[in-house]
Amino acid sequence: AQTVTQSQPEMSVQEAETVTLSCTYDTSENNYYLFWYKQPPSRQMILVIRQEAYKQQNATENRFSVNFQKAAKSFSLKISDSQLGDTAMYFCAFMNPRRPNYGGSQGNLIFGKGTKLSVKP
Amino acid sequence: NAGVMQNPRHLVRRRGQEARLRCSPMKGHSHVYWYRQLPEEGLKFMVYLQKENIIDESGMPKERFSAEFPKEGPSILRIQQVVRGDSAAYFCASSPPTQYEQYFGPGTRLTVT
């Protein structure tokens, strides 16, 4: 079974600094997707960034970028120029691509336990 | 394009009552997923539905829980005879048939007293 591990329960960073959140996963699949979701105090789940395993290039979205190491099964999130609004829980998630007629999990997300990030002024 | 809608946002039930949680996916999305989040935990997959079909319910408890996504109307997650351990936030997500990104609703916080 696939598992996702976030080894940092809590982290803090000064405003405008850079912080990296760690995520490792375990799978025997070769093709899959990885995501980072943000959950602010409002509890809304917001998609931050995604990565397709078949793409070697690391995904970037404005101040957010990932370091995807497929062989090491590592998928860390880097937040540059941290802002107060980045304060939230961050969840790493894994997904097998949807395969019709396949009896196992199809497209559901497997989440880590989360990292609570506090951005300090 | 409105996002994923869930209602109610907060639901309080006494032990033994039934809870019905509703989810309206984004326009054009025919795939719906339900997840449960216990306090201080990540989200756990419960069930994956397409219109009129349950595709994967491997994360759903075998008893008291059921889900449907009818041809017309929202998806419903139904919990019969609720117990205190059912208190959690329940999130619905939807995706279009040709993409893998899931977009989440705001969640329903269920409290069982």
mmCIF file of C-alpha atoms in Angstrom:
data_model
loop_
_atom_site.group_PDB
_atom_site.id
_atom_site.type_symbol
_atom_site.label_atom_id
_atom_site.label_comp_id
_atom_site.label_asym_id
_atom_site.label_seq_id
_atom_site.Cartn_x
_atom_site.Cartn_y
_atom_site.Cartn_z
ATOM 1 C CA ALA A 1 0.000 0.000 0.000
ATOM 2 C CA GLN A 2 1.122 3.506 -0.702
ATOM 3 C CA THR A 3 2.089 5.671 2.245
ATOM 4 C CA VAL A 4 3.006 9.337 2.616
ATOM 5 C CA THR A 5 5.216 10.589 5.440
ATOM 6 C CA GLN A 6 5.698 14.158 6.593
ATOM 7 C CA SER A 7 8.353 14.075 9.288
ATOM 8 C CA GLN A 8 8.004 17.690 10.460
ATOM 9 C CA PRO A 9 4.858 18.187 12.566
ATOM 10 C CA GLU A 10 5.566 21.907 12.999
ATOM 11 C CA MET A 11 7.838 24.501 11.455
ATOM 12 C CA SER A 12 8.239 28.241 11.692
ATOM 13 C CA VAL A 13 9.881 30.815 9.446
ATOM 14 C CA GLN A 14 10.421 34.536 9.512
ATOM 15 C CA GLU A 15 8.506 36.634 7.050
ATOM 16 C CA ALA A 16 10.372 37.024 3.723
ATOM 17 C CA GLU A 17 12.592 34.006 4.444
ATOM 18 C CA THR A 18 12.588 30.648 2.654
ATOM 19 C CA VAL A 19 11.347 27.401 4.165
ATOM 20 C CA THR A 20 11.330 23.805 2.931
ATOM 21 C CA LEU A 21 8.757 21.212 3.979
ATOM 22 C CA SER A 22 9.682 17.556 3.619
ATOM 23 C CA CYS A 23 7.631 14.683 2.243
ATOM 24 C CA THR A 24 8.525 11.103 1.425
ATOM 25 C CA TYR A 25 6.313 8.405 0.001
ATOM 26 C CA ASP A 26 6.367 4.726 -0.689
ATOM 27 C CA THR A 27 5.003 3.110 -3.821
ATOM 28 C CA SER A 28 5.816 0.398 -6.321
ATOM 29 C CA GLU A 29 4.108 2.320 -9.106
ATOM 30 C CA ASN A 30 6.065 4.102 -11.814
ATOM 31 C CA ASN A 31 3.417 6.560 -12.932
ATOM 32 C CA TYR A 32 1.672 8.700 -10.325
ATOM 33 C CA TYR A 33 0.967 12.250 -9.233
ATOM 34 C CA LEU A 34 2.068 14.223 -6.213
ATOM 35 C CA PHE A 35 0.446 17.290 -4.682
ATOM 36 C CA TRP A 36 0.854 19.831 -1.942
ATOM 37 C CA TYR A 37 -2.315 21.193 -0.386
ATOM 38 C CA LYS A 38 -2.608 24.098 2.019
ATOM 39 C CA GLN A 39 -5.218 24.210 4.773
ATOM 40 C CA PRO A 40 -5.435 27.634 6.440
ATOM 41 C CA PRO A 41 -7.430 28.209 9.641
ATOM 42 C CA SER A 42 -10.592 28.430 7.505
ATOM 43 C CA ARG A 43 -10.011 24.673 6.894
ATOM 44 C CA GLN A 44 -10.533 25.014 3.139
ATOM 45 C CA MET A 45 -8.197 22.678 1.243
ATOM 46 C CA ILE A 46 -6.317 24.649 -1.400
ATOM 47 C CA LEU A 47 -4.197 23.036 -4.103
ATOM 48 C CA VAL A 48 -0.741 24.634 -4.026
ATOM 49 C CA ILE A 49 1.269 22.682 -6.576
ATOM 50 C CA ARG A 50 1.292 19.372 -8.439
ATOM 51 C CA GLN A 51 3.922 17.147 -10.026
ATOM 52 C CA GLU A 52 3.596 14.319 -12.536
ATOM 53 C CA ALA A 53 6.065 11.527 -11.808
ATOM 54 C CA TYR A 54 6.960 11.105 -15.469
ATOM 55 C CA LYS A 55 8.158 14.710 -15.672
ATOM 56 C CA GLN A 56 11.739 15.264 -14.595
ATOM 57 C CA GLN A 57 11.374 19.029 -14.367
ATOM 58 C CA ASN A 58 10.401 20.293 -10.932
ATOM 59 C CA ALA A 59 7.073 22.125 -10.803
ATOM 60 C CA THR A 60 6.937 25.789 -9.814
ATOM 61 C CA GLU A 61 4.011 28.086 -9.021
ATOM 62 C CA ASN A 62 5.107 31.627 -8.231
ATOM 63 C CA ARG A 63 6.778 31.484 -4.780
ATOM 64 C CA PHE A 64 6.182 27.746 -4.446
ATOM 65 C CA SER A 65 8.454 25.118 -5.957
ATOM 66 C CA VAL A 66 9.137 21.443 -5.404
ATOM 67 C CA ASN A 67 12.222 19.286 -5.302
ATOM 68 C CA PHE A 68 11.079 15.962 -6.760
ATOM 69 C CA GLN A 69 13.546 13.105 -6.345
ATOM 70 C CA LYS A 70 11.867 10.053 -7.871
ATOM 71 C CA ALA A 71 14.556 7.524 -6.990
ATOM 72 C CA ALA A 72 14.584 8.683 -3.381
ATOM 73 C CA LYS A 73 10.764 8.973 -3.338
ATOM 74 C CA SER A 74 11.041 12.477 -1.970
ATOM 75 C CA PHE A 75 8.836 15.460 -2.751
ATOM 76 C CA SER A 76 9.702 18.583 -0.749
ATOM 77 C CA LEU A 77 7.996 21.971 -0.989
ATOM 78 C CA LYS A 78 9.976 25.195 -0.952
ATOM 79 C CA ILE A 79 8.243 28.448 -0.105
ATOM 80 C CA SER A 80 10.245 31.534 -1.001
ATOM 81 C CA ASP A 81 9.663 35.040 0.368
ATOM 82 C CA SER A 82 7.310 33.679 3.031
ATOM 83 C CA GLN A 83 4.242 35.775 3.771
ATOM 84 C CA LEU A 84 1.982 35.900 6.811
ATOM 85 C CA GLY A 85 -0.807 34.454 4.681
ATOM 86 C CA ASP A 86 1.256 31.299 4.168
ATOM 87 C CA THR A 87 0.549 30.316 7.779
ATOM 88 C CA ALA A 88 -1.378 27.047 7.472
ATOM 89 C CA MET A 89 -1.238 23.278 7.625
ATOM 90 C CA TYR A 90 0.471 21.831 4.572
ATOM 91 C CA PHE A 91 -0.378 18.350 3.372
ATOM 92 C CA CYS A 92 1.567 16.258 0.908
ATOM 93 C CA ALA A 93 -0.582 13.857 -1.136
ATOM 94 C CA PHE A 94 -0.020 10.963 -3.551
ATOM 95 C CA MET A 95 -2.340 9.670 -6.232
ATOM 96 C CA ASN A 96 -2.357 6.733 -8.625
ATOM 97 C CA PRO A 97 -3.734 7.754 -11.981
ATOM 98 C CA ARG A 98 -7.254 6.654 -12.633
ATOM 99 C CA ARG A 99 -7.463 3.309 -14.362
ATOM 100 C CA PRO A 100 -10.962 2.226 -15.361
ATOM 101 C CA ASN A 101 -11.693 -1.411 -14.751
ATOM 102 C CA TYR A 102 -8.895 -1.648 -12.199
ATOM 103 C CA GLY A 103 -10.081 -3.162 -8.958
ATOM 104 C CA GLY A 104 -7.881 -1.160 -6.635
ATOM 105 C CA SER A 105 -7.775 2.471 -5.634
ATOM 106 C CA GLN A 106 -8.527 4.686 -8.561
ATOM 107 C CA GLY A 107 -7.628 8.293 -8.247
ATOM 108 C CA ASN A 108 -8.090 8.784 -4.537
ATOM 109 C CA LEU A 109 -5.554 10.938 -2.720
ATOM 110 C CA ILE A 110 -3.383 9.540 0.058
ATOM 111 C CA PHE A 111 -2.379 12.283 2.474
ATOM 112 C CA GLY A 112 0.429 12.706 4.954
ATOM 113 C CA LYS A 113 -0.332 13.860 8.485
ATOM 114 C CA GLY A 114 0.617 17.438 7.673
ATOM 115 C CA THR A 115 3.122 20.090 8.712
ATOM 116 C CA LYS A 116 1.915 23.130 10.618
ATOM 117 C CA LEU A 117 3.757 26.166 9.251
ATOM 118 C CA SER A 118 3.837 29.449 11.157
ATOM 119 C CA VAL A 119 5.165 32.552 9.447
ATOM 120 C CA LYS A 120 6.363 35.085 12.006
ATOM 121 C CA PRO A 121 6.476 38.855 11.398
ATOM 122 C CA ASN B 1 -17.799 28.837 -12.221
ATOM 123 C CA ALA B 2 -18.787 28.155 -8.652
ATOM 124 C CA GLY B 3 -16.530 25.917 -6.635
ATOM 125 C CA VAL B 4 -17.455 22.699 -4.901
ATOM 126 C CA MET B 5 -20.371 23.329 -2.571
ATOM 127 C CA GLN B 6 -21.005 21.469 0.630
ATOM 128 C CA ASN B 7 -23.850 21.823 3.058
ATOM 129 C CA PRO B 8 -24.412 22.145 5.827
ATOM 130 C CA ARG B 9 -21.112 23.648 6.962
ATOM 131 C CA HIS B 10 -21.769 22.615 10.527
ATOM 132 C CA LEU B 11 -23.993 19.787 11.694
ATOM 133 C CA VAL B 12 -24.744 18.738 15.250
ATOM 134 C CA ARG B 13 -26.363 15.391 15.900
ATOM 135 C CA ARG B 14 -27.124 13.418 19.023
ATOM 136 C CA ARG B 15 -25.880 9.865 19.299
ATOM 137 C CA GLY B 16 -28.154 7.519 17.366
ATOM 138 C CA GLN B 17 -29.435 10.120 14.909
ATOM 139 C CA GLU B 18 -28.752 10.191 11.186
ATOM 140 C CA ALA B 19 -26.426 12.666 9.459
ATOM 141 C CA ARG B 20 -26.786 13.624 5.789
ATOM 142 C CA LEU B 21 -23.987 15.558 4.161
ATOM 143 C CA ARG B 22 -24.392 17.051 0.697
ATOM 144 C CA CYS B 23 -21.877 17.856 -1.983
ATOM 145 C CA SER B 24 -22.453 19.631 -5.287
ATOM 146 C CA PRO B 25 -19.426 19.234 -7.578
ATOM 147 C CA MET B 26 -18.077 21.944 -9.821
ATOM 148 C CA LYS B 27 -19.845 22.346 -13.138
ATOM 149 C CA GLY B 28 -18.584 19.777 -15.627
ATOM 150 C CA HIS B 29 -17.130 17.525 -12.924
ATOM 151 C CA SER B 30 -18.571 14.017 -12.908
ATOM 152 C CA HIS B 31 -16.261 12.471 -10.306
ATOM 153 C CA VAL B 32 -16.783 12.950 -6.586
ATOM 154 C CA TYR B 33 -14.608 11.881 -3.675
ATOM 155 C CA TRP B 34 -15.391 11.965 0.030
ATOM 156 C CA TYR B 35 -12.670 12.289 2.678
ATOM 157 C CA ARG B 36 -12.767 12.418 6.463
ATOM 158 C CA GLN B 37 -10.430 14.467 8.630
ATOM 159 C CA LEU B 38 -10.147 13.649 12.313
ATOM 160 C CA PRO B 39 -8.674 16.306 14.643
ATOM 161 C CA GLU B 40 -4.913 16.791 14.147
ATOM 162 C CA GLU B 41 -4.882 14.306 11.259
ATOM 163 C CA GLY B 42 -4.618 14.350 7.495
ATOM 164 C CA LEU B 43 -7.549 13.545 5.252
ATOM 165 C CA LYS B 44 -8.498 9.897 4.786
ATOM 166 C CA PHE B 45 -10.207 8.658 1.650
ATOM 167 C CA MET B 46 -13.671 7.192 2.079
ATOM 168 C CA VAL B 47 -15.406 6.728 -1.266
ATOM 169 C CA TYR B 48 -15.152 7.623 -4.943
ATOM 170 C CA LEU B 49 -18.289 7.992 -7.051
ATOM 171 C CA GLN B 50 -19.282 8.805 -10.569
ATOM 172 C CA LYS B 51 -22.837 9.578 -11.603
ATOM 173 C CA GLU B 52 -25.053 6.714 -10.375
ATOM 174 C CA ASN B 53 -22.018 4.504 -9.652
ATOM 175 C CA ILE B 54 -19.796 3.775 -6.683
ATOM 176 C CA ILE B 55 -16.336 3.201 -8.121
ATOM 177 C CA ASP B 56 -14.311 2.621 -4.959
ATOM 178 C CA GLU B 57 -15.618 2.443 -1.389
ATOM 179 C CA SER B 58 -12.559 0.802 0.131
ATOM 180 C CA GLY B 59 -12.163 3.588 2.713
ATOM 181 C CA MET B 60 -15.729 3.563 3.909
ATOM 182 C CA PRO B 61 -16.666 1.824 7.177
ATOM 183 C CA LYS B 62 -18.720 -1.268 6.380
ATOM 184 C CA GLU B 63 -21.612 -0.367 8.653
ATOM 185 C CA ARG B 64 -23.711 2.776 9.077
ATOM 186 C CA PHE B 65 -22.040 4.688 6.216
ATOM 187 C CA SER B 66 -23.362 4.963 2.684
ATOM 188 C CA ALA B 67 -22.877 7.291 -0.258
ATOM 189 C CA GLU B 68 -24.661 8.047 -3.484
ATOM 190 C CA PHE B 69 -24.319 10.337 -6.469
ATOM 191 C CA PRO B 70 -27.617 10.303 -8.350
ATOM 192 C CA LYS B 71 -28.132 11.300 -11.944
ATOM 193 C CA GLU B 72 -29.700 14.544 -10.758
ATOM 194 C CA GLY B 73 -28.771 16.412 -7.628
ATOM 195 C CA PRO B 74 -25.873 16.430 -5.206
ATOM 196 C CA SER B 75 -23.823 13.581 -3.851
ATOM 197 C CA ILE B 76 -24.954 12.469 -0.394
ATOM 198 C CA LEU B 77 -22.877 10.932 2.368
ATOM 199 C CA ARG B 78 -25.184 9.341 4.906
ATOM 200 C CA ILE B 79 -24.205 8.231 8.391
ATOM 201 C CA GLN B 80 -26.806 6.268 10.314
ATOM 202 C CA GLN B 81 -26.924 5.964 14.107
ATOM 203 C CA VAL B 82 -24.030 8.354 14.619
ATOM 204 C CA VAL B 83 -21.556 7.808 17.449
ATOM 205 C CA ARG B 84 -19.108 10.236 19.070
ATOM 206 C CA GLY B 85 -16.257 8.789 17.018
ATOM 207 C CA ASP B 86 -17.956 10.047 13.843
ATOM 208 C CA SER B 87 -17.236 13.641 14.908
ATOM 209 C CA ALA B 88 -14.911 14.954 12.219
ATOM 210 C CA ALA B 89 -14.680 17.243 9.224
ATOM 211 C CA TYR B 90 -15.981 15.625 6.043
ATOM 212 C CA PHE B 91 -14.637 16.963 2.774
ATOM 213 C CA CYS B 92 -15.914 16.421 -0.707
ATOM 214 C CA ALA B 93 -13.735 16.876 -3.785
ATOM 215 C CA SER B 94 -14.597 16.774 -7.457
ATOM 216 C CA SER B 95 -12.665 16.351 -10.681
ATOM 217 C CA PRO B 96 -13.534 16.390 -14.375
ATOM 218 C CA PRO B 97 -13.410 13.074 -16.236
ATOM 219 C CA THR B 98 -10.195 13.785 -18.119
ATOM 220 C CA GLN B 99 -8.098 15.412 -15.406
ATOM 221 C CA TYR B 100 -6.632 14.199 -12.160
ATOM 222 C CA GLU B 101 -6.701 17.363 -10.036
ATOM 223 C CA GLN B 102 -9.246 17.324 -7.250
ATOM 224 C CA TYR B 103 -10.906 20.492 -6.045
ATOM 225 C CA PHE B 104 -12.199 20.520 -2.521
ATOM 226 C CA GLY B 105 -15.297 21.955 -0.949
ATOM 227 C CA PRO B 106 -15.185 23.841 2.360
ATOM 228 C CA GLY B 107 -16.095 20.749 4.361
ATOM 229 C CA THR B 108 -18.868 19.836 6.782
ATOM 230 C CA ARG B 109 -17.945 19.727 10.437
ATOM 231 C CA LEU B 110 -19.996 17.051 12.145
ATOM 232 C CA THR B 111 -20.277 17.108 15.919
ATOM 233 C CA VAL B 112 -21.947 14.211 17.704
ATOM 234 C CA THR B 113 -23.105 15.005 21.238
#
